[in-house]
Coordinates of C-alpha atoms in Angstrom, one line a residue:
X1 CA 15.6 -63.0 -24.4
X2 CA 12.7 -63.2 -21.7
X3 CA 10.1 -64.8 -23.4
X4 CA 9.0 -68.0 -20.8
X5 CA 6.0 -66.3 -20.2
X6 CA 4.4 -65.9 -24.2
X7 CA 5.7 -69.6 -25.1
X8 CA 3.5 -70.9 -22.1
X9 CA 1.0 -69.3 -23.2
X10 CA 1.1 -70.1 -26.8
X11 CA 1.6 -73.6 -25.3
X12 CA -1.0 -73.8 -22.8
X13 CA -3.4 -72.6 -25.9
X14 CA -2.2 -75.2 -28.1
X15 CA -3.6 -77.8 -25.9
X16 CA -6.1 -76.6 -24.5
X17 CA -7.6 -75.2 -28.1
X18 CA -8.5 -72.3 -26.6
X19 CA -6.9 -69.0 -25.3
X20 CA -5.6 -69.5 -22.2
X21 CA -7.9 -67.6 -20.0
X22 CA -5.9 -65.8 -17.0
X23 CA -2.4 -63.6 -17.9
X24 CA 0.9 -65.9 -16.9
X25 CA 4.0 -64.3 -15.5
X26 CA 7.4 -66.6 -15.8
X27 CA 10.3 -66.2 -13.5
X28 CA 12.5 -64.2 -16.1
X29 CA 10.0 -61.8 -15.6
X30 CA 8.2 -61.3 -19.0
X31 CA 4.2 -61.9 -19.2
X32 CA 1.7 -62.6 -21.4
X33 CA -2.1 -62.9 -21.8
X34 CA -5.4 -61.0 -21.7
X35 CA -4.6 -57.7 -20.6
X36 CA -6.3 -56.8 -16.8
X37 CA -6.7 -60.7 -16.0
X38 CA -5.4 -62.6 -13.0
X39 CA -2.1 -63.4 -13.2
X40 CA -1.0 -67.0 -12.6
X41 CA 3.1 -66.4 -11.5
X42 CA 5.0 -69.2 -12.5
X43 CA 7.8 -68.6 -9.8
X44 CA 10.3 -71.2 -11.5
X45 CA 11.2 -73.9 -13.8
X46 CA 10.3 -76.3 -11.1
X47 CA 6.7 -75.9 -11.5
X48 CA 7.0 -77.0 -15.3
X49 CA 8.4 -80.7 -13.9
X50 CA 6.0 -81.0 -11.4
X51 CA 3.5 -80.7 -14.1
X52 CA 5.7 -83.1 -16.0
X53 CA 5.9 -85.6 -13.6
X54 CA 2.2 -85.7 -12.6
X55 CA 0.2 -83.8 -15.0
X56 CA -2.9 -82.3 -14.2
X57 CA -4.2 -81.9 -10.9
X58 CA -2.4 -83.3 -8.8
X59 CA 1.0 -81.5 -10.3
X60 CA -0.9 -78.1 -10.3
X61 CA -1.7 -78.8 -6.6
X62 CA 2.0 -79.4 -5.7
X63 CA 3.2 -76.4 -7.4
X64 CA 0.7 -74.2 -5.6
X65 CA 1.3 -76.1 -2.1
X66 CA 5.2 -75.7 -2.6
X67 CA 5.1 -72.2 -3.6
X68 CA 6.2 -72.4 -7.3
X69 CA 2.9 -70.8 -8.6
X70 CA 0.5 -68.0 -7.4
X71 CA -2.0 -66.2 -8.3
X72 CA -1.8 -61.8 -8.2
X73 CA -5.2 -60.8 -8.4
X74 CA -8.6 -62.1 -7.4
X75 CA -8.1 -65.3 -6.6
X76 CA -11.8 -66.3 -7.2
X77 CA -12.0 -64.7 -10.4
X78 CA -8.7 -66.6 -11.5
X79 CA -10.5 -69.7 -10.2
X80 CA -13.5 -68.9 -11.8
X81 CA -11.7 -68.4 -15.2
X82 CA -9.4 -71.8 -14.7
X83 CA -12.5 -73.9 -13.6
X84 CA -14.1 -73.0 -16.7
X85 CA -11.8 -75.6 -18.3
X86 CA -12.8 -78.2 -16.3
X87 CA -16.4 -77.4 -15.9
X88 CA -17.6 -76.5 -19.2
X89 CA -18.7 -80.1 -20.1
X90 CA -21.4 -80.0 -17.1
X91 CA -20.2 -81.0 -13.4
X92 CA -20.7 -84.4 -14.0
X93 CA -18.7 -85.0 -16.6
X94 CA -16.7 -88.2 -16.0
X95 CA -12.6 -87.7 -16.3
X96 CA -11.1 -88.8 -19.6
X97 CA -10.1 -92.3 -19.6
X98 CA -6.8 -93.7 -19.9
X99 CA -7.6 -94.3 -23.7
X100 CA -8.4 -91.4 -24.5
X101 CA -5.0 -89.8 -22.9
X102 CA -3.3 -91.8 -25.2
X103 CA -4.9 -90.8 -28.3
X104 CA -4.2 -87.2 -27.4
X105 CA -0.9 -88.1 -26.8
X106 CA -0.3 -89.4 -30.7
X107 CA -1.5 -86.4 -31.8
X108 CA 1.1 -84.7 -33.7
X109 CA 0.7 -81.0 -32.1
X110 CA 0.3 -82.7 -28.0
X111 CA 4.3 -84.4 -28.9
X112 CA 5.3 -81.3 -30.0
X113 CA 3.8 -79.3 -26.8
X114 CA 5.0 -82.0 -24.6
X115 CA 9.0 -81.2 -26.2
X116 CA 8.5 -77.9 -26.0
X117 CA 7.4 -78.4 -22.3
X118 CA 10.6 -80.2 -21.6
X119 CA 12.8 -77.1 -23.3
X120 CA 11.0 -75.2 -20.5
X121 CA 11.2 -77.2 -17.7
X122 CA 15.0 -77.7 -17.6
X123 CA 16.8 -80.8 -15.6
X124 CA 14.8 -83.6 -15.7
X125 CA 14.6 -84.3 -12.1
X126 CA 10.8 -84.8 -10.1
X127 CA 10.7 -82.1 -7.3
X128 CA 9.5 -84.2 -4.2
X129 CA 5.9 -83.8 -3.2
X130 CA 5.5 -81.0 -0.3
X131 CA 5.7 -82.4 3.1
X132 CA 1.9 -81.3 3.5
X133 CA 0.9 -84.1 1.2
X134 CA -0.6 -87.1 2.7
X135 CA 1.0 -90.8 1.2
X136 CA -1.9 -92.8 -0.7
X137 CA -3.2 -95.5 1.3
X138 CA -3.3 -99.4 0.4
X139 CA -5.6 -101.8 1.4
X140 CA -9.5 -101.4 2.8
X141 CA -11.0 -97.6 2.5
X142 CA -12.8 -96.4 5.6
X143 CA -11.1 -99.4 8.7
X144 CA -11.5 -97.7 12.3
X145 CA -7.3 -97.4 12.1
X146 CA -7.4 -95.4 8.2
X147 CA -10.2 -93.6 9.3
X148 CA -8.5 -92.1 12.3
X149 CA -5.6 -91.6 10.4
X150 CA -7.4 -89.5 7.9
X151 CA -9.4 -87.4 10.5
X152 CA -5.9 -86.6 12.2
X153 CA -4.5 -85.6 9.0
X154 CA -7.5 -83.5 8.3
X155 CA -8.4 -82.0 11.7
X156 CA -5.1 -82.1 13.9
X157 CA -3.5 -79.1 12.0
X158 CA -3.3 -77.5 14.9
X159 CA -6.5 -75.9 16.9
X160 CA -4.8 -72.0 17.1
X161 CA -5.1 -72.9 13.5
X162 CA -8.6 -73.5 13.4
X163 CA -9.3 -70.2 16.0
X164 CA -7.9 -68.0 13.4
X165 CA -9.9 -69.7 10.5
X166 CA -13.3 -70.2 12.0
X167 CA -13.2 -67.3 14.6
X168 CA -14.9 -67.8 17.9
X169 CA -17.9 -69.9 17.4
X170 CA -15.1 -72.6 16.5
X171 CA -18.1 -74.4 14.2
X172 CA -16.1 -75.9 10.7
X173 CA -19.9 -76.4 9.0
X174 CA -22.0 -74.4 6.8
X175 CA -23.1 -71.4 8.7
X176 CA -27.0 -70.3 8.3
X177 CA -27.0 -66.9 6.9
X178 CA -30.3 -64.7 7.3
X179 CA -32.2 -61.9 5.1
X180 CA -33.4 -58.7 6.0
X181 CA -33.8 -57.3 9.1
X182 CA -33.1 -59.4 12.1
X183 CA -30.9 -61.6 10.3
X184 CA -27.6 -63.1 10.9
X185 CA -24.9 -60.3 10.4
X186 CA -22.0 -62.1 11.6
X187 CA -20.3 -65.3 11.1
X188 CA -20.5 -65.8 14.5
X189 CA -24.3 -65.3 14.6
X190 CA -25.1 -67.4 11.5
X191 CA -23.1 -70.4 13.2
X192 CA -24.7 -69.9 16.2
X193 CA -28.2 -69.8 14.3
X194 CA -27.2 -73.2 12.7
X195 CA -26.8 -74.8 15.5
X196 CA -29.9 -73.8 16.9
X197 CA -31.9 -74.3 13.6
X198 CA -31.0 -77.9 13.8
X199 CA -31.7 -78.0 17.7
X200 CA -35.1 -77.5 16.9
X201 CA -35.6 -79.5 13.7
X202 CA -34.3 -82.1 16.3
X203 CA -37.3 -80.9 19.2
X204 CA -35.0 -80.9 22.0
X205 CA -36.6 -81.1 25.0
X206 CA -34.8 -80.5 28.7
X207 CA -33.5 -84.0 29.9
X208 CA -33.0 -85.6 26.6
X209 CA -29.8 -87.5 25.4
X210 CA -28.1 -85.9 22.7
X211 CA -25.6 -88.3 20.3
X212 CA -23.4 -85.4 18.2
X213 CA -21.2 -87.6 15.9
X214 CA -18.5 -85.6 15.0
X215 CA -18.7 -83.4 17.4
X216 CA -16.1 -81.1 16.4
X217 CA -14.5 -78.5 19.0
X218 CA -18.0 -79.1 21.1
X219 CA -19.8 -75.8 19.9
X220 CA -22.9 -78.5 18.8
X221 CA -23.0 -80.3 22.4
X222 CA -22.5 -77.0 24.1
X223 CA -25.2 -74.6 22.7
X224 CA -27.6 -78.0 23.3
X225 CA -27.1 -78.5 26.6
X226 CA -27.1 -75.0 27.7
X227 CA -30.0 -73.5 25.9
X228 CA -32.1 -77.2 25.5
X229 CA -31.1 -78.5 28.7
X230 CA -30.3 -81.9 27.4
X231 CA -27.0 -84.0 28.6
X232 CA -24.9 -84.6 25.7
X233 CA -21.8 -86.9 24.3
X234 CA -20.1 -85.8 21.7
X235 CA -17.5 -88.1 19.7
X236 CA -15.0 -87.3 17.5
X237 CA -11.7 -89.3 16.4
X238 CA -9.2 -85.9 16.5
X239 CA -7.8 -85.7 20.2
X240 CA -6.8 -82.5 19.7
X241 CA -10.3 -81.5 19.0
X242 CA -11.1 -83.7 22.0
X243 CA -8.7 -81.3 24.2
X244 CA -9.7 -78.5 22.9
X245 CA -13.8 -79.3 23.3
X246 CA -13.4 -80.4 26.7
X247 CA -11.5 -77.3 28.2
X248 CA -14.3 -75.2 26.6
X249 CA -17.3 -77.3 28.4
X250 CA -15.5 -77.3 31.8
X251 CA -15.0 -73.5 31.1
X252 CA -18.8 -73.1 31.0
X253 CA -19.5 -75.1 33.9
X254 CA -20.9 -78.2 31.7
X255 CA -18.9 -81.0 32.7
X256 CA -21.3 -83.0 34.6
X257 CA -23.5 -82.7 31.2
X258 CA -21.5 -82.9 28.5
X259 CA -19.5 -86.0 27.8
X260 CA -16.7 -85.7 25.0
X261 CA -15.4 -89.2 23.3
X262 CA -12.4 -90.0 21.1
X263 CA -14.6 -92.8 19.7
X264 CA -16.1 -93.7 16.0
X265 CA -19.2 -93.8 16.0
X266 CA -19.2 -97.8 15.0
X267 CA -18.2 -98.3 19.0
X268 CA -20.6 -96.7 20.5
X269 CA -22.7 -98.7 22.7
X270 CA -24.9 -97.1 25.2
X271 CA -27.6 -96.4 23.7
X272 CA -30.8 -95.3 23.1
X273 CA -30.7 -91.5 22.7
X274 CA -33.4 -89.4 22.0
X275 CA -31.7 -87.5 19.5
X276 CA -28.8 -87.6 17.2
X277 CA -26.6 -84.6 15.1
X278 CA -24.1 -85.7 12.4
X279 CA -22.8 -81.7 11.2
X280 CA -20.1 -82.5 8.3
X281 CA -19.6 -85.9 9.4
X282 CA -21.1 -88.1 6.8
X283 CA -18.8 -86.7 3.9
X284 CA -15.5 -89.1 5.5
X285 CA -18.2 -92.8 6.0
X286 CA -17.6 -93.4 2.4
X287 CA -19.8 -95.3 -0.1
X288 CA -18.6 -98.7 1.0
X289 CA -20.0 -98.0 4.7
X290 CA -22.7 -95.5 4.3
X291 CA -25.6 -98.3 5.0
X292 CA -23.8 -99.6 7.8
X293 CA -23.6 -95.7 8.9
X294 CA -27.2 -94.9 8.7
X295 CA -28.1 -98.3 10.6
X296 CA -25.8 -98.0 13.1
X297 CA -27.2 -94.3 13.7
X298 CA -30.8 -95.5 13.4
X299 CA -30.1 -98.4 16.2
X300 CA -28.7 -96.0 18.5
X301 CA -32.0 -94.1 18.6
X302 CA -34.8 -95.0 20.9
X303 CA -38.1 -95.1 18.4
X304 CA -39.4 -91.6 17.9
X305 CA -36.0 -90.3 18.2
X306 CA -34.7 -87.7 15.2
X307 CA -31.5 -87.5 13.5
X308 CA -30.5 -84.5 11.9
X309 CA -27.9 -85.0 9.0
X310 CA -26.3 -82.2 7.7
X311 CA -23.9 -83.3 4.9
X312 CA -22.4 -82.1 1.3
X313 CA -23.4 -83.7 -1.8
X314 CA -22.3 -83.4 -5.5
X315 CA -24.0 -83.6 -8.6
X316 CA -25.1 -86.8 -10.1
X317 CA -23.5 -88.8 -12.6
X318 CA -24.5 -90.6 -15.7
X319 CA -22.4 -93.2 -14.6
X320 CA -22.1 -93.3 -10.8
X321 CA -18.7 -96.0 -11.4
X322 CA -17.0 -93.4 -12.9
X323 CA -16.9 -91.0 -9.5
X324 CA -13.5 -90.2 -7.9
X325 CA -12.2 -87.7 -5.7
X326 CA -9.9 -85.3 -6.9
X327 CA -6.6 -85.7 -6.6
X328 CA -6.1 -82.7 -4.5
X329 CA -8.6 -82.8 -2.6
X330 CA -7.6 -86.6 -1.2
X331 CA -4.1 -85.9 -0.7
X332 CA -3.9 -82.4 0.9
X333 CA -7.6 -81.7 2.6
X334 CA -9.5 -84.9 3.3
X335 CA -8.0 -88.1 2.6
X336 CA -10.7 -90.7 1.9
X337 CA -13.1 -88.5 1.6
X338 CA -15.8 -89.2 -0.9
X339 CA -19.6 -87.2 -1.4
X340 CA -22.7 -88.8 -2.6
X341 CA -25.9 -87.1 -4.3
X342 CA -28.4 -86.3 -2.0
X343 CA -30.9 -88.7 -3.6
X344 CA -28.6 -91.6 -2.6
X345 CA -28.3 -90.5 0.8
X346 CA -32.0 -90.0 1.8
X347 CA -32.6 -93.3 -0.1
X348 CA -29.8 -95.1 2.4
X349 CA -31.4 -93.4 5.7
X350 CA -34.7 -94.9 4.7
X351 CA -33.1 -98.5 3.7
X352 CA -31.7 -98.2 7.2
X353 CA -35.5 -97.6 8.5
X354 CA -35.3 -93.9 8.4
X355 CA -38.6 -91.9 7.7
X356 CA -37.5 -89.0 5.6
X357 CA -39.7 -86.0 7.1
X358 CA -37.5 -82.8 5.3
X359 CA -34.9 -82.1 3.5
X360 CA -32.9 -78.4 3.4
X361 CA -30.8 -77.3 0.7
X362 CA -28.6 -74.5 2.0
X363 CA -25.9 -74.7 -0.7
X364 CA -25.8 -70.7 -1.0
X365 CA -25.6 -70.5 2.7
X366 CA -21.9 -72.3 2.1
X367 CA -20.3 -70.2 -0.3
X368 CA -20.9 -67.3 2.3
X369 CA -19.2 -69.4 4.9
X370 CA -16.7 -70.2 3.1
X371 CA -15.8 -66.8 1.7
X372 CA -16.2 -65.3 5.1
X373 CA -13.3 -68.0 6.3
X374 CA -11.1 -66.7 3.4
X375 CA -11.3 -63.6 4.7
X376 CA -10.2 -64.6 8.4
X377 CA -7.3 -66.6 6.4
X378 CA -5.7 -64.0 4.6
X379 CA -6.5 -61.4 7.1
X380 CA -4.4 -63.5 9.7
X381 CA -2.0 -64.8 7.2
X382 CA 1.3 -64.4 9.2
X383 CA 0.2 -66.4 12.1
X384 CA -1.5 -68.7 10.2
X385 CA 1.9 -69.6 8.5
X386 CA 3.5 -69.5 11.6
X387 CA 1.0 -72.1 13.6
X388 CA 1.2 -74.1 10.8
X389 CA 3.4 -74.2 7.5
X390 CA 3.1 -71.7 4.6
X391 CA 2.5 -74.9 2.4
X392 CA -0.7 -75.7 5.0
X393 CA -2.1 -72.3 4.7
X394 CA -2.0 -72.1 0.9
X395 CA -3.6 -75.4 1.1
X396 CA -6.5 -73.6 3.1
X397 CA -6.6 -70.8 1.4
X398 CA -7.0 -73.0 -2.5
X399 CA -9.6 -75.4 -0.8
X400 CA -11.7 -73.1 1.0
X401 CA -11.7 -70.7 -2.2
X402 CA -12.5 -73.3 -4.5
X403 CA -15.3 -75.0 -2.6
X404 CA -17.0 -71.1 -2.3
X405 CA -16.9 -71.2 -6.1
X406 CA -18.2 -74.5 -6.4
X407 CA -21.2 -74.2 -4.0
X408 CA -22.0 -70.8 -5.9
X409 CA -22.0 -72.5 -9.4
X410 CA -23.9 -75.3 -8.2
X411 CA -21.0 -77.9 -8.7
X412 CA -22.0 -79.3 -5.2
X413 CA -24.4 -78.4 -2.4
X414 CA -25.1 -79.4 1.2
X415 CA -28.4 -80.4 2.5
X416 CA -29.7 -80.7 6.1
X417 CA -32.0 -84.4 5.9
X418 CA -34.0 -84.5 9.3
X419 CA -35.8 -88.0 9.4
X420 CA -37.1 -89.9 12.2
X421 CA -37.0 -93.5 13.6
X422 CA -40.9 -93.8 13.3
X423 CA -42.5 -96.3 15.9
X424 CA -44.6 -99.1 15.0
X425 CA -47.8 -97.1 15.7
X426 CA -46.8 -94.2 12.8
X427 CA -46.7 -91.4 15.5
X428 CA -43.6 -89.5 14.3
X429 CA -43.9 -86.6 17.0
X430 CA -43.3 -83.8 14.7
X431 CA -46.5 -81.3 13.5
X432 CA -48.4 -81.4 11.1
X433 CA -47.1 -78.3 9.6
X434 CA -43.4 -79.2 10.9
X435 CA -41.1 -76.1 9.5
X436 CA -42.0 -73.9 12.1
X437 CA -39.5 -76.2 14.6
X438 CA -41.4 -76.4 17.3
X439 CA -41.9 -79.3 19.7

């Protein structure tokens, strides 16, 4: 009798004490669930020992990596419904605690589900990770060598990867979407107004040095030097974004302005510069370096210089010592990688000897982008598997829909925090009425 389908979902109701909230299709082909819900396909028994093996996240994001589940339907509406689990308690809601798990665990009607779980699951065997997965690190978070290793895992998927994904402006930030008439209609244009929206919170000024840390594939360093006229050095520890960034500057002619590093930003050491961009950056320093970050930034300025830092930040905690990253997030997207609340960041920038002068929040502005690089995904999905791995472009596809949903619900935002290194004499060059960008 095919029946895996309804005794998942009786099981996944028992412990969640709850309906299960999306329909579930089993690999002998029966279903069960709300009727005209997205349904999660559980491919094969495989799926059921991954989740045995590592429950929770982490097994949920190997199954979906390797294949053995999908989702047919709107995959943000099935996200939406599934986050609701996790989210209900309020986004800062710290993660049970190993106590706690084992309390459940003596609960009568949890053994039962776990037996039953086992009945499903077949040989007791643990499928091996998919090859996408990147092993844990031991030892010191955020070293110059782990750093680099993370940023390759992250960024050196491949840059016709990335061409497919982020489409010509090549910019992997939050966009800057307009309204009305006039406004940004394309992702294209709302990159391209990003970048210039932060050249001019910056008051670029032909002549000036620009510092972009993290510079990307160069679309930052490019659109400054040629429509600022200022001579640029971008850094970046991804020499494949390195390649790719300088091809495109000695395309347009910009070599003898445009310098491109493989360097961390802790090694730089020709300084002053009038100016400084850190786009996306900020989110792989970790809390363990973040004040050596912001000083380091704030010596490299000459005084009156501005740096512009454009960064994600999640919701405060009740207990900050209770933060961690998820678990799929560190070992398929961005390994290390850790966000802060925004109040902690401005409040590290002005330890450093930052003047705060403005603060963005564009967190709307990202679940466009996002959405809009989605679309590019799926709608170049063959070649994105065939650049890459189908495991890497499921990957993609999960994070990038996920984080949409999150920025929309207000589970974490991203803030552009212009402050200044203020001279002695209090003269912080910027207006008196400063949002209009000028000078």
């Amino acid at each position: 009798m095919a029946d895996a389908a309804v005794r998942l979902t009786k099981l996944a109701g028992e412990v969640l004490g709850a309906p299960f909230p999306v329909r579930i299709r089993a690999w002998d082909r029966s279903e069960s669930g709300p009727p005209g819900a997205p349904v999660l396909v559980v491919r094969n028994r495989r799926a059921l020992r991954r989740l045995l093996f590592k429950p929770g996240e982490l097994g949920l994001a190997r199954a979906w990596v390797a294949g053995d589940i999908d989702i047919d339907g709107d995959l943000y509406e099935a996200l939406d419904r599934l986050a609701g689990l996790i989210w209900e308690r309020g986004a800062a809601a710290p993660k049970p605690q190993r106590a706690a798990v084992l309390r459940a665990l003596a609960r009568p009607e949890i053994r039962a589900a776990a037996r039953e779980l086992l009945s499903l699951a077949g040989a007791p065997v643990p499928p091996a990770p998919p090859a996408e997965e990147a092993r844990p690190h031991r030892g010191p978070l955020h070293t110059l060598l782990r750093d680099k290793a993370a940023i390759s895992h992250h960024y050196d998927v491949g840059n016709d990867f990335y061409e497919l994904v982020l489409g010509p402006s090549m910019v992997y930030s939050c966009a800057y979407w307009g309204t009305g008439e006039g406004g940004a209609a394309s992702l294209e244009d709302a990159q391209r107004d990003k970048l210039d929206l932060i050249c001019r919170k910056l008051g670029l000024k032909e002549g000036q040095r620009l510092l972009d840390v993290g510079c990307g594939w160069g679309s930052m360093v490019l659109h400054a030097a040629r429509e600022y006229g200022v001579r640029a050095v971008g850094i970046t520890l991804s020499e494949e974004q390195a390649t790719y960034a300088r091809k495109r500057i000695a395309d347009a002619g910009l070599a003898d302005r445009i310098e491109i590093r493989v360097q961390d930003y802790r090694e730089v050491r020709d300084e002053p510069f009038d100016a400084i961009s850190s786009i996306g950056m900020a989110e792989h320093v970790g809390r363990a370096r973040y004040a050596e970050y912001a000083s380091a930034l704030y010596a490299l300025l000459k005084p009156g210089g501005r740096l512009l830092n454009h960064q994600i930040a999640r919701r405060p905690l009740a207990d900050e010592e209770t933060y961690r990253v998820d678990a799929f997030i560190d070992r398929y997207v961005f390994p290390d990688g850790e966000l802060a609340p925004v109040g902690r960041t401005v409040g590290q920038l002005e330890e450093a000897g930052f003047e705060v002068r403005d603060v963005e929040a564009i967190r709307e502005h990202y679940g466009l982008t996002l959405r809009r690089w989605v679309a590019n995904l799926e709608a170049h999905w063959a070649a994105a598997v065939r650049v890459t791995s189908p495991g890497r472009a499921r990957v993609w596809r999960l994070y990038m829909a996920a984080c949409a949903l999150s920025f929309e619900r207000n589970r974490i935002g991203v803030n552009q925090v212009l402050a200044v290194r203020t001279p002695d004499s209090g003269a912080s060059g910027l207006r008196l009425r400063a949002r209009d960008w000028r000078g």
